Coordinates of C-alpha atoms in Angstrom, one line a residue:
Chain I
X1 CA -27.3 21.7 -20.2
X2 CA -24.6 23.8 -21.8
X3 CA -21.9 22.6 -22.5
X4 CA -19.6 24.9 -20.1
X5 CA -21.7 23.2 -17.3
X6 CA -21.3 20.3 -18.8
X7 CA -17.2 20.4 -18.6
X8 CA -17.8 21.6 -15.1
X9 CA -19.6 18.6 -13.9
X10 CA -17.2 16.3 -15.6
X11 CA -14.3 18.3 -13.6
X12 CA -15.9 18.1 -10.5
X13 CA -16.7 14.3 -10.6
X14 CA -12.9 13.9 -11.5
X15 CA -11.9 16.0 -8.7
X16 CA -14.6 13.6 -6.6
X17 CA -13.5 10.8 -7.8
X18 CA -16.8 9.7 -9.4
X19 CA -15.8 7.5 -12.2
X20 CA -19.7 6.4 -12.7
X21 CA -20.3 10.6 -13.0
X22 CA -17.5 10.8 -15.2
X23 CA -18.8 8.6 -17.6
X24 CA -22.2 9.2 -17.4
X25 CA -21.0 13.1 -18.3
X26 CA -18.8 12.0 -21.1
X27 CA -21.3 10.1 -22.8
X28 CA -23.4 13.0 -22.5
X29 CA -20.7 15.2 -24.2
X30 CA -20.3 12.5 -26.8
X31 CA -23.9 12.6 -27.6
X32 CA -24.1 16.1 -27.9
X33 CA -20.6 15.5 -30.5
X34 CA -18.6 18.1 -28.7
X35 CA -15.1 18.2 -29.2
X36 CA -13.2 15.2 -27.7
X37 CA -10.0 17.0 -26.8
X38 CA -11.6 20.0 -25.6
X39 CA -14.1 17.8 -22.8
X40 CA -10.5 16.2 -22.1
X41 CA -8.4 19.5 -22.0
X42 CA -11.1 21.6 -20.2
X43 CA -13.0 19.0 -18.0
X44 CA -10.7 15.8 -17.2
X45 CA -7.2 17.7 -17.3
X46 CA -8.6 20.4 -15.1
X47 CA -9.9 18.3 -12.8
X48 CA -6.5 15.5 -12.6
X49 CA -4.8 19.3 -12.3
X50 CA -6.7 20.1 -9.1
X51 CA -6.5 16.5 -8.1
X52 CA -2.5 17.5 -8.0
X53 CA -2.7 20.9 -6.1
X54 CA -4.7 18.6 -3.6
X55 CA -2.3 16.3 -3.4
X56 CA 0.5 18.6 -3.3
X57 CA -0.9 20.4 -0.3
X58 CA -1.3 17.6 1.6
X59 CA -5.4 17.4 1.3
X60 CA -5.4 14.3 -0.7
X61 CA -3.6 11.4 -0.1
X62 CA -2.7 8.0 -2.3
X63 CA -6.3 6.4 -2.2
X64 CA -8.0 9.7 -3.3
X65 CA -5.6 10.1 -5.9
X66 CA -6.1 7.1 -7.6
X67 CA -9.8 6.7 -7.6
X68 CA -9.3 10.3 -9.0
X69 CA -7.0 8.9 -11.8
X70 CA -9.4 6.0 -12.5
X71 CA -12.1 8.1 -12.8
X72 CA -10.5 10.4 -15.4
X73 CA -9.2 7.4 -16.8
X74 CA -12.5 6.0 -17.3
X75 CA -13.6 9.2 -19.4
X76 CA -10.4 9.1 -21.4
X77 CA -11.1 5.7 -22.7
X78 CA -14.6 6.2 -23.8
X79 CA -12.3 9.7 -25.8
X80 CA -9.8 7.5 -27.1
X81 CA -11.4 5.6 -29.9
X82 CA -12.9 9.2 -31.0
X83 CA -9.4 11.1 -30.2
X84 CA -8.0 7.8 -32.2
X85 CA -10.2 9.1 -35.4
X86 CA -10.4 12.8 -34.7
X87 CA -7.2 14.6 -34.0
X88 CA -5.1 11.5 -32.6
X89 CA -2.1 13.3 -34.2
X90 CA -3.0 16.7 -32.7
X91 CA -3.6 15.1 -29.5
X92 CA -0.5 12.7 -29.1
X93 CA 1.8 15.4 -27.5
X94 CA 4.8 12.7 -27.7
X95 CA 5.4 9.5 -26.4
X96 CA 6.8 7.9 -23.7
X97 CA 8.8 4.7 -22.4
X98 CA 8.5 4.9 -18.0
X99 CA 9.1 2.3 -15.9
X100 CA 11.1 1.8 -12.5
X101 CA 14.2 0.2 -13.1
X102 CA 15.7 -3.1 -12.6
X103 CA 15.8 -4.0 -8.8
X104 CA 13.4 -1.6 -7.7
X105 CA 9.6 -2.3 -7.3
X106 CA 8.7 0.9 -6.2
X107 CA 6.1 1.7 -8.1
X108 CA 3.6 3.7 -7.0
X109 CA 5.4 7.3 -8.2
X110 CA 6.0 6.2 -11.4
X111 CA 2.6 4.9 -12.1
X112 CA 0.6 8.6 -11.4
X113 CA 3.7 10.1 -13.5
X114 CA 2.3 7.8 -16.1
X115 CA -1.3 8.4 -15.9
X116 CA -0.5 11.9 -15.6
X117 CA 1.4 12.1 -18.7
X118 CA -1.7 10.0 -20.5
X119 CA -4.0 12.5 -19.3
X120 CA -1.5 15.4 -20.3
X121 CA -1.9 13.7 -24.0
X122 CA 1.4 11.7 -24.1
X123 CA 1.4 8.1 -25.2
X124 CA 2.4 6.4 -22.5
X125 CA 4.5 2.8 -22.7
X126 CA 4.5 2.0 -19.1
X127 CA 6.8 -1.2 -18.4
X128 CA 6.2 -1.6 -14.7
X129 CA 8.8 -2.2 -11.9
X130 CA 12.1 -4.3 -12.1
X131 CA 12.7 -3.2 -15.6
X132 CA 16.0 -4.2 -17.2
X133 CA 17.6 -1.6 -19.4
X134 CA 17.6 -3.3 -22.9
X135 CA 13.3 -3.4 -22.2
X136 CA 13.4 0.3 -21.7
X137 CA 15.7 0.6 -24.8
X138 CA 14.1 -2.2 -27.1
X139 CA 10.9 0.0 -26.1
X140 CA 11.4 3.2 -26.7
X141 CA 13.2 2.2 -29.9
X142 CA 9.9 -0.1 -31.2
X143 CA 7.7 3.3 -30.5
X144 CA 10.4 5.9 -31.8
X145 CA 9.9 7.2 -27.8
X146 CA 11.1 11.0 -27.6
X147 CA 11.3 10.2 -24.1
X148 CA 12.4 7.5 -21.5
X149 CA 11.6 8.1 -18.2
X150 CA 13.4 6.6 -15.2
X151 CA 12.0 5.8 -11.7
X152 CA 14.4 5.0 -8.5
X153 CA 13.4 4.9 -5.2
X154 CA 16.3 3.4 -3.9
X155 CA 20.4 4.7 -3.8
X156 CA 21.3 1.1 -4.9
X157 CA 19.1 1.3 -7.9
X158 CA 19.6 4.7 -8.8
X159 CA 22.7 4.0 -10.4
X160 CA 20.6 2.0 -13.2
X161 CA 19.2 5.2 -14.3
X162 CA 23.2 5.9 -14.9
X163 CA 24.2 2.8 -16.7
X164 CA 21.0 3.0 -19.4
X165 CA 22.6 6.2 -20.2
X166 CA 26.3 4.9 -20.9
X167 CA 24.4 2.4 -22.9
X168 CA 22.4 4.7 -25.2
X169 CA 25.6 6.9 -25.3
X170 CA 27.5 3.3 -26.5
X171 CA 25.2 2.3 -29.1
X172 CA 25.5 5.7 -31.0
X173 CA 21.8 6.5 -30.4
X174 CA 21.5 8.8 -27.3
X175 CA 20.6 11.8 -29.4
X176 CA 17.6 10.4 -30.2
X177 CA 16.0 10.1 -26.8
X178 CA 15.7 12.6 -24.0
X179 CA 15.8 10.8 -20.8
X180 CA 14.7 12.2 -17.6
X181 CA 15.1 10.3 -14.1
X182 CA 13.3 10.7 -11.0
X183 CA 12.5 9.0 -7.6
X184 CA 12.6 9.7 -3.8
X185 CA 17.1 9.8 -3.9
X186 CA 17.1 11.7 -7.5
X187 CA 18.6 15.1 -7.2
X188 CA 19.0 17.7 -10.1
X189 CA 23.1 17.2 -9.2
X190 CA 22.7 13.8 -9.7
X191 CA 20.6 13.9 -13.3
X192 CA 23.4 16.6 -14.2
X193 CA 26.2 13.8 -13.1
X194 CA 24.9 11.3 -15.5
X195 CA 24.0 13.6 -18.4
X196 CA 20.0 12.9 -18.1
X197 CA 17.9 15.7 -20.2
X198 CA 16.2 16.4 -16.8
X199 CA 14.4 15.4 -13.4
X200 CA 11.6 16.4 -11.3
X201 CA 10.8 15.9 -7.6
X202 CA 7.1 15.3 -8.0
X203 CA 4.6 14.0 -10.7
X204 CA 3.0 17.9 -11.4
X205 CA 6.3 19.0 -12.2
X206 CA 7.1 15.9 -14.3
X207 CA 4.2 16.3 -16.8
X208 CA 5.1 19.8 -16.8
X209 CA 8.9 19.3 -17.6
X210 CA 8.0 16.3 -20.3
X211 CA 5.7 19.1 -21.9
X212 CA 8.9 21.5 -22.2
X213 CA 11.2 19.2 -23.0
X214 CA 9.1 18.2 -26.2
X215 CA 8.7 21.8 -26.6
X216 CA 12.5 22.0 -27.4
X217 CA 12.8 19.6 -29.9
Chain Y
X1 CA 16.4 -9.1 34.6
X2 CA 13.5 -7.1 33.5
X3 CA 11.3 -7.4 31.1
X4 CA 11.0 -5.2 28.1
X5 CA 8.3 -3.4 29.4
X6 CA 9.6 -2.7 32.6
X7 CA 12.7 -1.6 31.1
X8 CA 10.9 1.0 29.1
X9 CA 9.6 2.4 32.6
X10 CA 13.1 2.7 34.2
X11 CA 15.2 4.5 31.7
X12 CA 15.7 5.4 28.2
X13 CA 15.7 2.9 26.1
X14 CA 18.0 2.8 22.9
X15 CA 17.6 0.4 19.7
X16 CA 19.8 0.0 17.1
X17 CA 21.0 1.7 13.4
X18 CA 20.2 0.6 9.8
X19 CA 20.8 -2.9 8.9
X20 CA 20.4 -2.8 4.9
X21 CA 23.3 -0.6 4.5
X22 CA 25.6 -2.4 6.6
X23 CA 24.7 -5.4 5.0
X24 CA 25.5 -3.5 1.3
X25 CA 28.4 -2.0 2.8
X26 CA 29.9 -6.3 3.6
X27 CA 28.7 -7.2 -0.1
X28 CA 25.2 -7.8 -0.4
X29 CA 23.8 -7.4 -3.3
X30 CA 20.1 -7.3 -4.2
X31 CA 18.6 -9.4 -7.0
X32 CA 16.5 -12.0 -7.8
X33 CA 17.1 -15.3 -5.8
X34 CA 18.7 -13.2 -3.0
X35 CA 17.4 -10.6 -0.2
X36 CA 18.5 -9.5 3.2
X37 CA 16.3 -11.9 4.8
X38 CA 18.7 -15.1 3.1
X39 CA 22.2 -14.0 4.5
X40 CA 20.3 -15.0 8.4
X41 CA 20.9 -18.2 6.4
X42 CA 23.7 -18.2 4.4
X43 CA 25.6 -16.0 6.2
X44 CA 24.4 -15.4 9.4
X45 CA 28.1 -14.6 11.2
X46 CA 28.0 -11.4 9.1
X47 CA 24.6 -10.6 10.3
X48 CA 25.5 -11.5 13.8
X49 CA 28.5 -8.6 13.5
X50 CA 26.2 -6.1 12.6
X51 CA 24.2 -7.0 15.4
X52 CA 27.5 -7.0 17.8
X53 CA 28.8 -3.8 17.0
X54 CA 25.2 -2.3 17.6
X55 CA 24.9 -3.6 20.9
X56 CA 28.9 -3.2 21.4
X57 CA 27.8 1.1 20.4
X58 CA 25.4 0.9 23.4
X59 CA 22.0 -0.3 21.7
X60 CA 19.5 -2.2 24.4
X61 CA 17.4 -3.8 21.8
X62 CA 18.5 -4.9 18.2
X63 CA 15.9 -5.6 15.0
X64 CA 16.2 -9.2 13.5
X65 CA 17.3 -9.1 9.7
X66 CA 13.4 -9.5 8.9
X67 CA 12.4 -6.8 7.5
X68 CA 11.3 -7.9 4.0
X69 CA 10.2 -11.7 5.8
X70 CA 6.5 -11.7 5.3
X71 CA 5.8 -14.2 2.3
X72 CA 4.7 -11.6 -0.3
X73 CA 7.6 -9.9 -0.2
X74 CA 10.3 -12.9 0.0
X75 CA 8.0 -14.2 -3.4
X76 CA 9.1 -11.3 -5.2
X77 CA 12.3 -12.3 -4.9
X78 CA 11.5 -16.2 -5.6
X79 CA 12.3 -16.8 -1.6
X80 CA 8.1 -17.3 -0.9
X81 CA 8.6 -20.9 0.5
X82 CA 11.4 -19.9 3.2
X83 CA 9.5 -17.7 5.4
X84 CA 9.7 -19.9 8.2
X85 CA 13.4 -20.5 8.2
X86 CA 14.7 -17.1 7.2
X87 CA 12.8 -15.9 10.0
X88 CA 13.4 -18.6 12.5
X89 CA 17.3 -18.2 11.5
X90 CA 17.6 -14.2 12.1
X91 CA 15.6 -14.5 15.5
X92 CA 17.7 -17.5 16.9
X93 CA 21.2 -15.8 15.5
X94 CA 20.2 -12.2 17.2
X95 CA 19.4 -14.5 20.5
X96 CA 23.1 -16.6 20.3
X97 CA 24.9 -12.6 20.9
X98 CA 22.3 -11.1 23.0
X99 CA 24.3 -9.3 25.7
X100 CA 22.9 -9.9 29.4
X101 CA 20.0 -7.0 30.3
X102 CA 19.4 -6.6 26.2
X103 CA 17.1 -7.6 24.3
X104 CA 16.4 -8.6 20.3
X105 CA 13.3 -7.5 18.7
X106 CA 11.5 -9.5 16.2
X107 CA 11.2 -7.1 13.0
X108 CA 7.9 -7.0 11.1
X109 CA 8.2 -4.6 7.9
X110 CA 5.2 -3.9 5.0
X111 CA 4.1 -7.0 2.9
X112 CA 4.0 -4.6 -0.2
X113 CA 0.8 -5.6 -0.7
X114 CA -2.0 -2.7 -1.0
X115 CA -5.6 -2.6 -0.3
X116 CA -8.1 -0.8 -2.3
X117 CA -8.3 1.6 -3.8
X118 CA -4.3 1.3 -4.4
X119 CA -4.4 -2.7 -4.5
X120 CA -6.7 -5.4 -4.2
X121 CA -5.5 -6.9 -0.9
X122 CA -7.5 -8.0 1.9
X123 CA -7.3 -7.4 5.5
X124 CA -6.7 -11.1 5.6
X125 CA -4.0 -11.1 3.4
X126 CA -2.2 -9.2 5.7
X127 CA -2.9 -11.4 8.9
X128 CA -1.7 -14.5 6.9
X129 CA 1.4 -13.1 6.0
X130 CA 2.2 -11.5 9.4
X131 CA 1.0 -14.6 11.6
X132 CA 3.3 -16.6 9.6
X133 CA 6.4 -14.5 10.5
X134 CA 5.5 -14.0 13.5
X135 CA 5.0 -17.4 14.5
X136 CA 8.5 -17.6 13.1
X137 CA 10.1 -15.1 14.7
X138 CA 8.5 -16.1 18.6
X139 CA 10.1 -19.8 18.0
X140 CA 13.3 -18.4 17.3
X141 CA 13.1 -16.7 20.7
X142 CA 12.1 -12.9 20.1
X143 CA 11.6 -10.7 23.3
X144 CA 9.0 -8.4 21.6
X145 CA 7.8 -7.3 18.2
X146 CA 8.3 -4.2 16.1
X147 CA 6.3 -3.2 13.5
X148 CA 7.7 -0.4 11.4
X149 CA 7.8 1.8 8.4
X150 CA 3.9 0.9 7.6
X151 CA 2.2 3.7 6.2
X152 CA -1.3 2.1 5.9
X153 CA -2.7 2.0 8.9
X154 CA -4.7 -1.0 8.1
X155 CA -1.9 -3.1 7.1
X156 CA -0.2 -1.8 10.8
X157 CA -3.4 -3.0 12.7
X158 CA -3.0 -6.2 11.1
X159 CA -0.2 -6.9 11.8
X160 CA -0.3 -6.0 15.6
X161 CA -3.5 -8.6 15.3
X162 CA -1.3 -11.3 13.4
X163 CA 1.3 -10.7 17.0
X164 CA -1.4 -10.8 19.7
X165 CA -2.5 -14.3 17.3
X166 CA 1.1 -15.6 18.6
X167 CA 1.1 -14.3 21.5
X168 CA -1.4 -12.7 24.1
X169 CA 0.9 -10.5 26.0
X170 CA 4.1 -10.3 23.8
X171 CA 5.4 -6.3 23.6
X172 CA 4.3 -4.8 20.8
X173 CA 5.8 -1.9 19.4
X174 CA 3.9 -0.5 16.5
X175 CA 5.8 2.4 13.7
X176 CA 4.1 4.2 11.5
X177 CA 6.1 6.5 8.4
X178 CA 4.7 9.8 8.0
X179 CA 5.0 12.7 5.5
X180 CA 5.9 16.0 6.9
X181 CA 3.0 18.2 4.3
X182 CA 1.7 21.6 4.4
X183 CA -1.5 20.9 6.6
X184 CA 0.6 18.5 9.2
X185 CA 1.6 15.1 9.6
X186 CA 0.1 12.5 7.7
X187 CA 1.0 8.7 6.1
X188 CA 0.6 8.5 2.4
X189 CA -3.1 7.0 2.8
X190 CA -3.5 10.3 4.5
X191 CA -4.0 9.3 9.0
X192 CA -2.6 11.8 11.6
X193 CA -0.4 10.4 14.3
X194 CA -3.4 10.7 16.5
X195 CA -5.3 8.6 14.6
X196 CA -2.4 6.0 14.5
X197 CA -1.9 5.9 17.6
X198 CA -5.3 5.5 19.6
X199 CA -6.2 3.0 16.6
X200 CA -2.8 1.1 17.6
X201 CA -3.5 0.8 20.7
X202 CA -6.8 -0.3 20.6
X203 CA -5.5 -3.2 18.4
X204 CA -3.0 -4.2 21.3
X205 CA 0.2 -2.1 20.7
X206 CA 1.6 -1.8 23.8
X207 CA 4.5 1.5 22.5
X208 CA 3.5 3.7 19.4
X209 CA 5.6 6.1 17.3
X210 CA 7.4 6.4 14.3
X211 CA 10.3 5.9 12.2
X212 CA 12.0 6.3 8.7
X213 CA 11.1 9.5 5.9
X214 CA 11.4 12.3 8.6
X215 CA 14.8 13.1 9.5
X216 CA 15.7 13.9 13.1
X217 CA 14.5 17.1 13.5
X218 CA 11.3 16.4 12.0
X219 CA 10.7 14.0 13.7
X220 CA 11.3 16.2 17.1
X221 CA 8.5 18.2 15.6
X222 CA 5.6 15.5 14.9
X223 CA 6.3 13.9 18.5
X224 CA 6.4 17.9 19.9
X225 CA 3.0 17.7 18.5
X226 CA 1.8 14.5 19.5
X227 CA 3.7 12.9 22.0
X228 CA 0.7 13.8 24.7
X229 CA -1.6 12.1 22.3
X230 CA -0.8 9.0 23.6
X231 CA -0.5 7.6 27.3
X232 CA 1.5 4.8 25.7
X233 CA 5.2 4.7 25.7
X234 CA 6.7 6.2 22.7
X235 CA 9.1 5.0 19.8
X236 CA 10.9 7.3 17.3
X237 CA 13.5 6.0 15.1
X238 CA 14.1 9.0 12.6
X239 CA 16.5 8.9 9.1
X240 CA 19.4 11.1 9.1
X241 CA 18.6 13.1 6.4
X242 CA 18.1 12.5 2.8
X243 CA 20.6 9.9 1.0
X244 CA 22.7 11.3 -2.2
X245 CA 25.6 10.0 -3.8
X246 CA 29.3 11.6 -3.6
X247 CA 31.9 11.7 -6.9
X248 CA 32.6 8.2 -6.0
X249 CA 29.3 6.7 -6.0
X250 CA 29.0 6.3 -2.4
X251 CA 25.8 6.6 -0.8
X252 CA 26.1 9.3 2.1
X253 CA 23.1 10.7 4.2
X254 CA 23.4 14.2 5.3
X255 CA 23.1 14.4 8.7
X256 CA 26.3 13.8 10.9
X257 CA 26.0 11.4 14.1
X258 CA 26.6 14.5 16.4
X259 CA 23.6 16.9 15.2
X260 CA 21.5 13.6 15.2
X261 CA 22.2 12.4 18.5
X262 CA 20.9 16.2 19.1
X263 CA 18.2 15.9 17.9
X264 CA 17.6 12.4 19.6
X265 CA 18.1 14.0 23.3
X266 CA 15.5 16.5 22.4
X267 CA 13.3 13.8 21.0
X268 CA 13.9 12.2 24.6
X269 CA 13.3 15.1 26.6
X270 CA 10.1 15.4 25.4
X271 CA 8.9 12.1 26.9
X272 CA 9.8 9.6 23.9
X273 CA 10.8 6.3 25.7
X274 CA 12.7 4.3 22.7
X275 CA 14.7 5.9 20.2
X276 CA 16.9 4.4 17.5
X277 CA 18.0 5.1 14.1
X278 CA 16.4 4.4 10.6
X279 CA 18.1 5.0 6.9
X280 CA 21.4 6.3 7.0
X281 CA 22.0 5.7 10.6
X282 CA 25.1 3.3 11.9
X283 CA 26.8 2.1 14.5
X284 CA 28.8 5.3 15.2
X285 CA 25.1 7.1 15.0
X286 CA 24.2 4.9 17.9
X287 CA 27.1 5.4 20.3
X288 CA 26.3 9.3 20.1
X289 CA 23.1 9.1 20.8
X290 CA 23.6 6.3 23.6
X291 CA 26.3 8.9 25.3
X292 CA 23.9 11.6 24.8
X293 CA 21.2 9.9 26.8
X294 CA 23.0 7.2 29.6
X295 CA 25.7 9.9 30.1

């Protein structure tokens, strides 16, 4: 099979959600010792990128997104320890501390933001829900994070997102971190209030404002 | 005095506002080792306020303070062990105010718990937890269930099962949240209000509709779609508006009481038999919309 068709089967099965295809394909591309990155930029990016105009439009909902996710997943992970050998420095765009913050366990956003950003090439440090601020800090500082990324679904929590900023601003080390914010009550007045490097309102636009902001630095 | 149902056949029928933020706005504060669901307990005159000056705004029916009750959600919080009481205690205080020819309604929110592909619940699960409120909520005196803001229909259908394991012939009002996307109306697992509603009240729903995500006039739209895919009563409870925060860190919500209470009577006129409002909505919301509609 060439290996155009090749990439097009592995996109299609990501886009189905056929992780057992996925992997099946990726092994195949592994045997035939194409290039890792490119069967992840042009097969499993492409197809978690439709996956997202899907979603966006309203033709896939939560369940189809996530066995979409895990089946793109499943091909990243059998890329990874090759990526890890290969081009691991060429691939790791940046990386990146997300979690929801403390008193919020909404969750489900910030997870596909995540996976998203991992599929985009980021590494990704996801802390989970109910996150206090000095584990997003003592994080990001651990991995040399360029970015922290904050998740809020409700008003009451919001103002975390707020607070981690005062605290990085406090300990002299706020330079060293862009930090976006996002979640259902998270407006672009609101990241401007609090001095956050950014928001988006969806996870398609989040991958793609992490990718710009890394372009500035 | 009539029953619930019967009450829904004679007139329009009006529930009550948001309880979270009137509980935020007398001090409650969220963390671990406290939730909504405790102050039925520890302080259960405040709740019992709230309640009284939704009823006092013209409200027939309020919500018990139970929305986070089921077990799986109280654990998060370390409360697991209390559904019973918590429960018991919001139904029994709602029923110590209840105004003559009103009602309280036992309130039956999302377990957080998800089934697969998102989680790893099972239908069970979901039966378990509910039953137990439930059976809660009908010893504390309940007139009738609502079960709101679910956004798997699964979990809903569950939960009207868990209600008809309590009771045979309780009402049953069953919510679901939808997005407003491109192609229509769905819920984040991706069913039509159609679908929602037939499958609701094949389970034993006795009033469909929905509440919270859309605001007012959205809402007006979904039941202009599909209020005539039902011959159930009907049950909208929109948000008004999206939430933001002002200079001073106040939470506001953008729509005003008056344009709301518009949108309500429109909402009415096109057959909707229960309305109420969702986040963002208060007491003074209420009292609009009940002038709007008893005149």
């Amino acid at each position: 099979m060439r290996d155009k068709d090749l990439f097009v089967k592995i996109e299609q099965a990501v886009i189905e959600g056929e992780k057992v295809e996925v992997e099946k394909r990726v092994n195949e591309a592994i045997g035939l010792n194409l290039d890792a990155l490119e069967v992840v930029n042009n097969a499993l990016v492409r197809g978690i990128d439709k996956v997202g105009e899907l979603w966006e439009n309203g033709d896939y909902f939560l369940p189809e997104l996530i066995v979409s996710a895990e089946a793109m997943k499943a091909g990243m992970d059998l890329l990874q320890p090759i990526l890890g050998t290969e081009k691991g420095s060429a691939m790791a765009k940046g990386t990146v501390v997300i979690g929801t913050v403390e008193g919020d366990i909404h969750d489900i956003g910030k997870t596909l933001v995540g996976s998203l950003l991992a599929a985009k090439g980021f590494e990704v440090h996801d802390l989970g829900a109910d996150v206090p601020i000095n584990k997003f800090l003592a994080k990001a500082r651990e991995t040399d994070a360029d970015i922290i990324a904050l998740s809020a679904l409700l008003t009451t929590t919001m103002v975390e997102q707020k607070n981690l900023i005062e605290k990085l601003t406090e300990s002299g080390d706020r330079d060293k971190f862009k930090v976006l914010v996002g979640g259902a009550p998270v407006s672009p007045e609101w990241a401007e209030k609090i001095g956050a490097d950014g928001t988006a309102p969806d996870a398609m636009s989040a991958v793609r404002l992490a990718l710009s902001i890394l372009e500035e630095k | 005095m009539l029953t619930f149902l019967e009450a829904v056949q004679e007139r329009p029928i009006v529930f009550d506002g948001a309880m979270g933020t009137e509980l935020l706005a007398r001090g409650l504060v969220i963390e671990k080792g406290t939730s909504p669901e405790l102050w039925n307990v520890t302080n259960s005159g405040i709740v019992q306020e709230i309640h009284q000056s939704y009823y006092d705004a013209g409200a027939d029916v309020v919500l018990t303070n139970t929305f986070g009750g089921t077990q799986p959600k109280l654990a998060k919080l370390g409360l697991g062990d209390r559904v019973h009481e918590l429960n018991f205690a919001a139904a029994k205080l709602a029923k110590e105010i209840v105004p003559p020819e009103k009602y309280v309604a036992g309130d039956i929110g999302p377990t957080g718990l998800m089934l697969p592909p998102m989680g790893a619940a099972k239908i069970d699960d979901f039966v378990k937890a509910f039953a137990e409120q439930a059976a809660a909520l009908w010893s504390g005196g309940v007139d009738l269930f609502t079960i709101e803001t679910m956004f798997d229909l699964r979990e809903a259908a569950a939960a009207v099962e868990a209600v008809r394991k309590v009771s045979e012939d309780v009402p049953i009002i069953a919510s679901m949240t939808f997005q407003k996307k491109k192609r229509g109306f769905f819920t984040i697992v991706g069913d039509t209000p159609d679908k929602c509603f037939r499958t609701l009240e094949e389970a034993g729903a006795n009033l469909v509709g929905s509440n919270c995500s859309l605001n007012s006039d959205e809402m007006a739209s979904l039941f202009d779609e599909y209020n005539q895919a039902t011959s159930l009563p009907t049950f909208a409870e929109p948000n008004a508006g999206q939430p933001q925060i002002d200079d001073k860190g106040q939470t506001y919500y953008t729509q005003t009481p008056e344009a709301f209470a518009e949108d309500i009577a429109r909402i009415s006129e096109l057959g909707v038999r229960v309305v109420g409002g969702c986040c963002g909505t208060n007491p003074s919301f209420i009292s609009k919309i009940a002038e709007r509609l008893k005149g």
